[in-house]
PDB file of C-alpha atoms and ligand atoms in Angstrom:
ATOM      1  CA  MET T  17       8.770 115.664 235.013  1.00 93.00           C
ATOM      2  CA  VAL T  18       5.589 114.367 235.191  1.00 98.00           C
ATOM      3  CA  GLU T  19       5.102 110.137 235.516  1.00 98.00           C
ATOM      4  CA  TYR T  20       1.677 108.437 235.897  1.00 98.00           C
ATOM      5  CA  LYS T  21       2.185 105.872 237.952  1.00 98.00           C
ATOM      6  CA  ASP T  22      -1.082 103.288 239.266  1.00 98.00           C
ATOM      7  CA  TYR T  23      -0.679 103.758 242.702  1.00 98.00           C
ATOM      8  CA  ILE T  24      -1.500 106.229 245.617  1.00 98.00           C
ATOM      9  CA  SER T  25      -1.364 105.922 249.681  1.00 98.00           C
ATOM     10  CA  VAL T  26      -4.240 106.332 252.263  1.00 98.00           C
ATOM     11  CA  GLU T  27      -2.624 109.736 253.263  1.00 98.00           C
ATOM     12  CA  ASP T  28      -1.438 111.397 250.203  1.00 98.00           C
ATOM     13  CA  TYR T  29      -4.797 110.705 248.939  1.00 98.00           C
ATOM     14  CA  ASN T  30      -6.125 112.645 251.633  1.00 98.00           C
ATOM     15  CA  GLU T  31      -3.578 115.101 251.390  1.00 98.00           C
ATOM     16  CA  LEU T  32      -4.975 115.289 247.461  1.00 98.00           C
ATOM     17  CA  ARG T  33      -8.047 116.204 248.190  1.00 98.00           C
ATOM     18  CA  SER T  34      -7.647 118.199 251.322  1.00 98.00           C
ATOM     19  CA  SER T  35      -5.595 120.660 248.439  1.00 98.00           C
ATOM     20  CA  VAL T  36      -7.959 121.406 246.707  1.00 98.00           C
ATOM     21  CA  LYS T  37     -10.990 121.963 249.158  1.00 97.00           C
ATOM     22  CA  TRP T  38     -12.270 118.291 249.591  1.00 97.00           C
ATOM     23  CA  ILE T  39     -13.170 116.668 252.801  1.00 96.00           C
ATOM     24  CA  ARG T  40     -10.666 113.939 254.015  1.00 98.00           C
ATOM     25  CA  VAL T  41     -12.326 110.563 253.535  1.00 98.00           C
ATOM     26  CA  ASN T  42     -12.058 108.623 256.978  1.00 97.00           C
ATOM     27  CA  PRO T  43      -8.641 106.807 255.965  1.00 98.00           C
ATOM     28  CA  LYS T  44     -10.530 102.759 257.062  1.00 98.00           C
ATOM     29  CA  ARG T  45     -13.130 103.730 254.125  1.00 98.00           C
ATOM     30  CA  ALA T  46     -10.067 105.659 251.725  1.00 98.00           C
ATOM     31  CA  LYS T  47      -8.216 102.910 251.724  1.00 98.00           C
ATOM     32  CA  LYS T  48     -11.703 100.690 250.379  1.00 98.00           C
ATOM     33  CA  ALA T  49     -12.402 103.007 247.958  1.00 98.00           C
ATOM     34  CA  LEU T  50      -8.632 102.894 246.495  1.00 98.00           C
ATOM     35  CA  ASP T  51      -8.350  99.212 246.715  1.00 98.00           C
ATOM     36  CA  ASN T  52     -11.227  98.954 244.748  1.00 98.00           C
ATOM     37  CA  SER T  53     -10.984 101.421 242.812  1.00 98.00           C
ATOM     38  CA  TYR T  54     -11.350  99.647 238.557  1.00 98.00           C
ATOM     39  CA  HIS T  55      -8.857 101.558 237.491  1.00 98.00           C
ATOM     40  CA  LYS T  56      -6.092 104.379 238.527  1.00 98.00           C
ATOM     41  CA  ILE T  57      -4.524 106.847 237.821  1.00 98.00           C
ATOM     42  CA  ILE T  58      -1.590 108.871 239.612  1.00 98.00           C
ATOM     43  CA  ALA T  59       0.883 112.451 238.883  1.00 98.00           C
ATOM     44  CA  TYR T  60       3.499 111.841 240.017  1.00 98.00           C
ATOM     45  CA  MET T  61       6.193 115.286 240.583  1.00 98.00           C
ATOM     46  CA  ASP T  62      10.245 114.741 242.459  1.00 97.00           C
ATOM     47  CA  GLU T  63       8.293 111.686 243.711  1.00 96.00           C
ATOM     48  CA  ASN T  64       5.217 113.351 245.107  1.00 98.00           C
ATOM     49  CA  PRO T  65       1.552 112.984 244.097  1.00 98.00           C
ATOM     50  CA  VAL T  66       0.612 115.653 241.820  1.00 98.00           C
ATOM     51  CA  GLY T  67      -2.602 114.693 240.946  1.00 98.00           C
ATOM     52  CA  MET T  68      -5.035 111.903 240.467  1.00 99.00           C
ATOM     53  CA  ALA T  69      -8.025 110.420 238.672  1.00 98.00           C
ATOM     54  CA  ARG T  70      -9.903 107.392 239.004  1.00 98.00           C
ATOM     55  CA  ILE T  71     -12.648 105.000 237.799  1.00 98.00           C
ATOM     56  CA  VAL T  72     -15.132 102.992 239.860  1.00 98.00           C
ATOM     57  CA  SER T  73     -16.990 100.516 237.723  1.00 98.00           C
ATOM     58  CA  ASP T  74     -19.122  96.692 237.782  1.00 98.00           C
ATOM     59  CA  GLY T  75     -16.629  96.422 235.008  1.00 94.00           C
ATOM     60  CA  GLY T  76     -19.965  95.321 232.845  1.00 97.00           C
ATOM     61  CA  TYR T  77     -22.010  98.098 231.678  1.00 98.00           C
ATOM     62  CA  THR T  78     -20.694 101.155 234.242  1.00 98.00           C
ATOM     63  CA  TYR T  79     -17.548 102.954 234.243  1.00 98.00           C
ATOM     64  CA  PHE T  80     -17.499 106.263 236.859  1.00 98.00           C
ATOM     65  CA  ILE T  81     -14.605 108.176 236.919  1.00 98.00           C
ATOM     66  CA  THR T  82     -14.148 110.539 240.103  1.00 98.00           C
ATOM     67  CA  ASP T  83     -11.580 112.088 242.476  1.00 98.00           C
ATOM     68  CA  VAL T  84     -10.199 114.076 239.101  1.00 98.00           C
ATOM     69  CA  ILE T  85      -7.861 116.337 241.228  1.00 98.00           C
ATOM     70  CA  VAL T  86      -4.745 118.561 240.623  1.00 98.00           C
ATOM     71  CA  ARG T  87      -2.776 120.347 243.120  1.00 98.00           C
ATOM     72  CA  PRO T  88      -3.535 124.152 242.630  1.00 98.00           C
ATOM     73  CA  ASP T  89       0.396 124.979 241.816  1.00 98.00           C
ATOM     74  CA  CYS T  90       0.842 122.227 239.268  1.00 98.00           C
ATOM     75  CA  GLN T  91      -2.915 122.727 237.018  1.00 98.00           C
ATOM     76  CA  GLY T  92      -2.700 124.715 233.660  1.00 97.00           C
ATOM     77  CA  ASN T  93       0.108 122.300 231.946  1.00 97.00           C
ATOM     78  CA  HIS T  94      -2.403 119.148 231.007  1.00 98.00           C
ATOM     79  CA  ILE T  95      -2.055 116.971 233.960  1.00 98.00           C
ATOM     80  CA  GLY T  96      -6.283 116.155 234.007  1.00 98.00           C
ATOM     81  CA  SER T  97      -6.039 116.900 230.274  1.00 98.00           C
ATOM     82  CA  HIS T  98      -4.042 113.819 229.858  1.00 98.00           C
ATOM     83  CA  MET T  99      -5.100 111.559 232.862  1.00 98.00           C
ATOM     84  CA  ILE T 100      -8.772 112.233 231.370  1.00 98.00           C
ATOM     85  CA  GLU T 101      -7.549 111.067 227.932  1.00 98.00           C
ATOM     86  CA  GLU T 102      -5.792 107.692 230.225  1.00 98.00           C
ATOM     87  CA  LEU T 103      -8.588 106.862 231.201  1.00 98.00           C
ATOM     88  CA  LEU T 104     -10.616 106.387 228.339  1.00 98.00           C
ATOM     89  CA  ASN T 105      -8.149 105.178 226.150  1.00 98.00           C
ATOM     90  CA  PHE T 106      -8.321 102.379 229.479  1.00 98.00           C
ATOM     91  CA  ILE T 107     -11.937 102.167 228.939  1.00 98.00           C
ATOM     92  CA  LYS T 108     -12.359 102.136 225.316  1.00 98.00           C
ATOM     93  CA  GLU T 109      -9.281  98.993 225.409  1.00 97.00           C
ATOM     94  CA  ASP T 110     -12.371  97.366 227.621  1.00 95.00           C
ATOM     95  CA  VAL T 111     -14.959  97.432 224.980  1.00 97.00           C
ATOM     96  CA  GLY T 112     -15.182  95.004 222.613  1.00 96.00           C
ATOM     97  CA  GLU T 113     -17.184  94.961 219.307  1.00 97.00           C
ATOM     98  CA  ASN T 114     -20.179  95.705 218.756  1.00 97.00           C
ATOM     99  CA  GLU T 115     -20.204  96.472 222.716  1.00 98.00           C
ATOM    100  CA  THR T 116     -21.784  99.698 224.081  1.00 98.00           C
ATOM    101  CA  VAL T 117     -20.898 100.985 227.928  1.00 98.00           C
ATOM    102  CA  MET T 118     -21.860 104.009 230.155  1.00 98.00           C
ATOM    103  CA  VAL T 119     -18.967 106.409 231.257  1.00 98.00           C
ATOM    104  CA  SER T 120     -20.372 109.177 233.365  1.00 98.00           C
ATOM    105  CA  LEU T 121     -18.713 111.540 236.318  1.00 98.00           C
ATOM    106  CA  MET T 122     -20.461 114.193 238.513  1.00 96.00           C
ATOM    107  CA  ALA T 123     -18.332 117.411 237.538  1.00 95.00           C
ATOM    108  CA  ALA T 124     -17.357 120.399 240.109  1.00 92.00           C
ATOM    109  CA  PHE T 125     -19.272 123.232 239.752  1.00 91.00           C
ATOM    110  CA  GLU T 126     -18.612 124.867 236.927  1.00 94.00           C
ATOM    111  CA  ARG T 127     -16.192 122.393 234.532  1.00 95.00           C
ATOM    112  CA  GLU T 128     -18.256 121.600 232.752  1.00 96.00           C
ATOM    113  CA  ASP T 129     -16.340 122.719 230.139  1.00 97.00           C
ATOM    114  CA  PHE T 130     -13.015 121.215 231.113  1.00 97.00           C
ATOM    115  CA  TYR T 131     -15.106 117.592 230.502  1.00 98.00           C
ATOM    116  CA  GLU T 132     -17.161 119.100 227.158  1.00 97.00           C
ATOM    117  CA  ARG T 133     -13.111 118.999 225.068  1.00 97.00           C
ATOM    118  CA  PHE T 134     -13.379 115.238 226.158  1.00 98.00           C
ATOM    119  CA  GLY T 135     -16.884 114.428 224.232  1.00 98.00           C
ATOM    120  CA  PHE T 136     -19.121 114.267 227.948  1.00 98.00           C
ATOM    121  CA  HIS T 137     -22.631 116.165 227.685  1.00 97.00           C
ATOM    122  CA  THR T 138     -23.631 118.600 230.143  1.00 97.00           C
ATOM    123  CA  ARG T 139     -27.224 117.018 231.878  1.00 96.00           C
ATOM    124  CA  PRO T 140     -29.762 117.113 231.093  1.00 95.00           C
ATOM    125  CA  TYR T 141     -28.739 116.290 227.982  1.00 95.00           C
ATOM    126  CA  GLY T 142     -31.635 114.430 225.560  1.00 95.00           C
ATOM    127  CA  ASN T 143     -33.464 112.329 226.879  1.00 96.00           C
ATOM    128  CA  HIS T 144     -31.068 112.166 230.088  1.00 95.00           C
ATOM    129  CA  GLY T 145     -32.430 114.257 233.653  1.00 96.00           C
ATOM    130  CA  PRO T 146     -29.687 116.119 235.912  1.00 95.00           C
ATOM    131  CA  GLY T 147     -27.234 114.045 237.802  1.00 94.00           C
ATOM    132  CA  MET T 148     -28.356 113.755 241.287  1.00 95.00           C
ATOM    133  CA  SER T 149     -26.197 113.588 244.602  1.00 96.00           C
ATOM    134  CA  MET T 150     -26.628 113.843 248.254  1.00 97.00           C
ATOM    135  CA  TRP T 151     -23.944 113.415 251.387  1.00 96.00           C
ATOM    136  CA  LEU T 152     -25.031 110.770 253.841  1.00 96.00           C
ATOM    137  CA  SER T 153     -23.601 111.046 257.569  1.00 96.00           C
ATOM    138  CA  ARG T 154     -23.986 109.492 260.630  1.00 95.00           C
ATOM    139  CA  LEU T 155     -23.809 111.902 263.706  1.00 97.00           C
ATOM    140  CA  SER T 156     -24.553 109.325 266.479  1.00 97.00           C
ATOM    141  CA  SER T 157     -25.500 105.390 266.625  1.00 96.00           C
ATOM    142  CA  ASN T 158     -28.827 106.780 265.830  1.00 96.00           C
ATOM    143  CA  GLU T 159     -28.534 109.913 263.528  1.00 97.00           C
ATOM    144  CA  VAL T 160     -28.221 109.847 260.039  1.00 97.00           C
ATOM    145  CA  VAL T 161     -28.615 113.706 258.243  1.00 97.00           C
ATOM    146  CA  LYS T 162     -28.465 113.972 254.797  1.00 98.00           C
ATOM    147  CA  SER T 163     -27.304 117.240 253.524  1.00 97.00           C
TER     148      SER T 163
HETATM  149  C1  COA J  12      -9.977 120.387 237.119  1.00 83.63           C
HETATM  150  C2  COA J  12      -8.338 119.930 236.711  1.00 83.63           C
HETATM  151  C3  COA J  12      -8.546 118.320 237.114  1.00 83.63           C
HETATM  152  C4  COA J  12      -8.018 120.330 235.605  1.00 83.63           C
HETATM  153  O1  COA J  12      -6.923 119.983 235.344  1.00 83.63           O
HETATM  154  P1  COA J  12      -5.725 120.867 235.351  1.00 83.63           P
HETATM  155  O2  COA J  12      -4.300 120.038 234.655  1.00 83.63           O
HETATM  156  O3  COA J  12      -5.156 121.869 235.587  1.00 83.63           O
HETATM  157  O4  COA J  12      -6.212 120.869 233.318  1.00 83.63           O
HETATM  158  P2  COA J  12      -5.713 120.926 232.224  1.00 83.63           P
HETATM  159  O5  COA J  12      -3.991 121.733 232.126  1.00 83.63           O
HETATM  160  O6  COA J  12      -5.477 119.116 231.160  1.00 83.63           O
HETATM  161  O7  COA J  12      -7.003 121.768 231.655  1.00 83.63           O
HETATM  162  C5  COA J  12      -7.012 121.346 229.762  1.00 83.63           C
HETATM  163  C6  COA J  12      -7.563 122.169 229.299  1.00 83.63           C
HETATM  164  O8  COA J  12      -8.636 122.627 230.054  1.00 83.63           O
HETATM  165  C7  COA J  12      -9.117 124.261 230.510  1.00 83.63           C
HETATM  166  N1  COA J  12      -9.205 123.809 231.683  1.00 83.63           N
HETATM  167  C8  COA J  12      -8.818 123.699 232.483  1.00 83.63           C
HETATM  168  N2  COA J  12      -9.771 123.723 234.237  1.00 83.63           N
HETATM  169  C9  COA J  12     -10.869 124.282 233.519  1.00 83.63           C
HETATM  170  C10 COA J  12     -12.151 124.834 234.442  1.00 83.63           C
HETATM  171  N3  COA J  12     -12.389 124.246 235.061  1.00 83.63           N
HETATM  172  N4  COA J  12     -13.532 124.661 233.426  1.00 83.63           N
HETATM  173  C11 COA J  12     -12.636 125.263 232.106  1.00 83.63           C
HETATM  174  N5  COA J  12     -11.537 124.549 230.607  1.00 83.63           N
HETATM  175  C12 COA J  12     -11.010 124.091 232.225  1.00 83.63           C
HETATM  176  C13 COA J  12      -7.697 124.660 230.574  1.00 83.63           C
HETATM  177  O9  COA J  12      -7.686 126.225 229.950  1.00 83.63           O
HETATM  178  C14 COA J  12      -6.725 124.211 229.514  1.00 83.63           C
HETATM  179  O10 COA J  12      -7.501 124.640 227.833  1.00 83.63           O
HETATM  180  P3  COA J  12      -5.778 123.792 226.894  1.00 83.63           P
HETATM  181  O11 COA J  12      -6.251 122.884 226.747  1.00 83.63           O
HETATM  182  O12 COA J  12      -6.760 125.268 226.200  1.00 83.63           O
HETATM  183  O13 COA J  12      -4.697 125.294 228.014  1.00 83.63           O
HETATM  184  C15 COA J  12      -8.011 120.853 238.302  1.00 83.63           C
HETATM  185  O14 COA J  12      -8.574 121.962 238.101  1.00 83.63           O
HETATM  186  C16 COA J  12      -8.794 120.562 239.120  1.00 83.63           C
HETATM  187  O15 COA J  12      -7.381 119.780 240.114  1.00 83.63           O
HETATM  188  N6  COA J  12      -9.444 121.587 239.696  1.00 83.63           N
HETATM  189  C17 COA J  12      -9.277 121.334 240.942  1.00 83.63           C
HETATM  190  C18 COA J  12     -10.522 120.186 241.384  1.00 83.63           C
HETATM  191  C19 COA J  12     -11.510 119.709 240.577  1.00 83.63           C
HETATM  192  O16 COA J  12     -12.781 120.640 240.259  1.00 83.63           O
HETATM  193  N7  COA J  12     -11.692 118.360 240.692  1.00 83.63           N
HETATM  194  C20 COA J  12     -12.543 118.169 238.864  1.00 83.63           C
HETATM  195  C21 COA J  12     -13.712 117.625 240.173  1.00 83.63           C
HETATM  196  S1  COA J  12     -15.425 117.131 238.959  1.00 83.63           S
END
């Protein structure tokens, strides 16, 4: 049975990231990321985290969904869908009458179809250009690289 909670340890967070071949986050930064999340949901099976998704937000206008992960051996069981539905329900509750907010995310390669079923538009869409991002890494005190 899958249970949903709002807590995950830094180590488990990095394990989930590793399970889908994403880079591990420096523990200090990972703790900050988890502590400062606006809302998060973690799927547990037998007390082991098998999935997560979280929202980063200013609490006003912008809601950014990130770290949507389901461990490969648990994928295809609607855990990912359940977590996205829960995050969207949370945001809906947060939005009052006659208010409009922006909910966005950066889909991983070829994950667009998964998100479109919840109402997300693949950009470019209307007057919205494609999303943009970059990695920024400090290699030494005086060397920062972008990739
Ligand atoms: C993307 C991911 C979160 C989906 O989680 P999941 O629990 O396996 O997905 P679900 O079981 O809820 O899938 C729901 C539906 O979406 C479909 N779906 C799942 N992944 C899909 C994909 N990559 N592309 C298109 N459809 C997909 C499923 O077939 C299923 O369809 P159905 O309802 O007709 O059966 C998961 O595959 C994952 O963690 N992938 C690796 C990390 C990643 O890419 N995260 C997204 C970053 S933006």
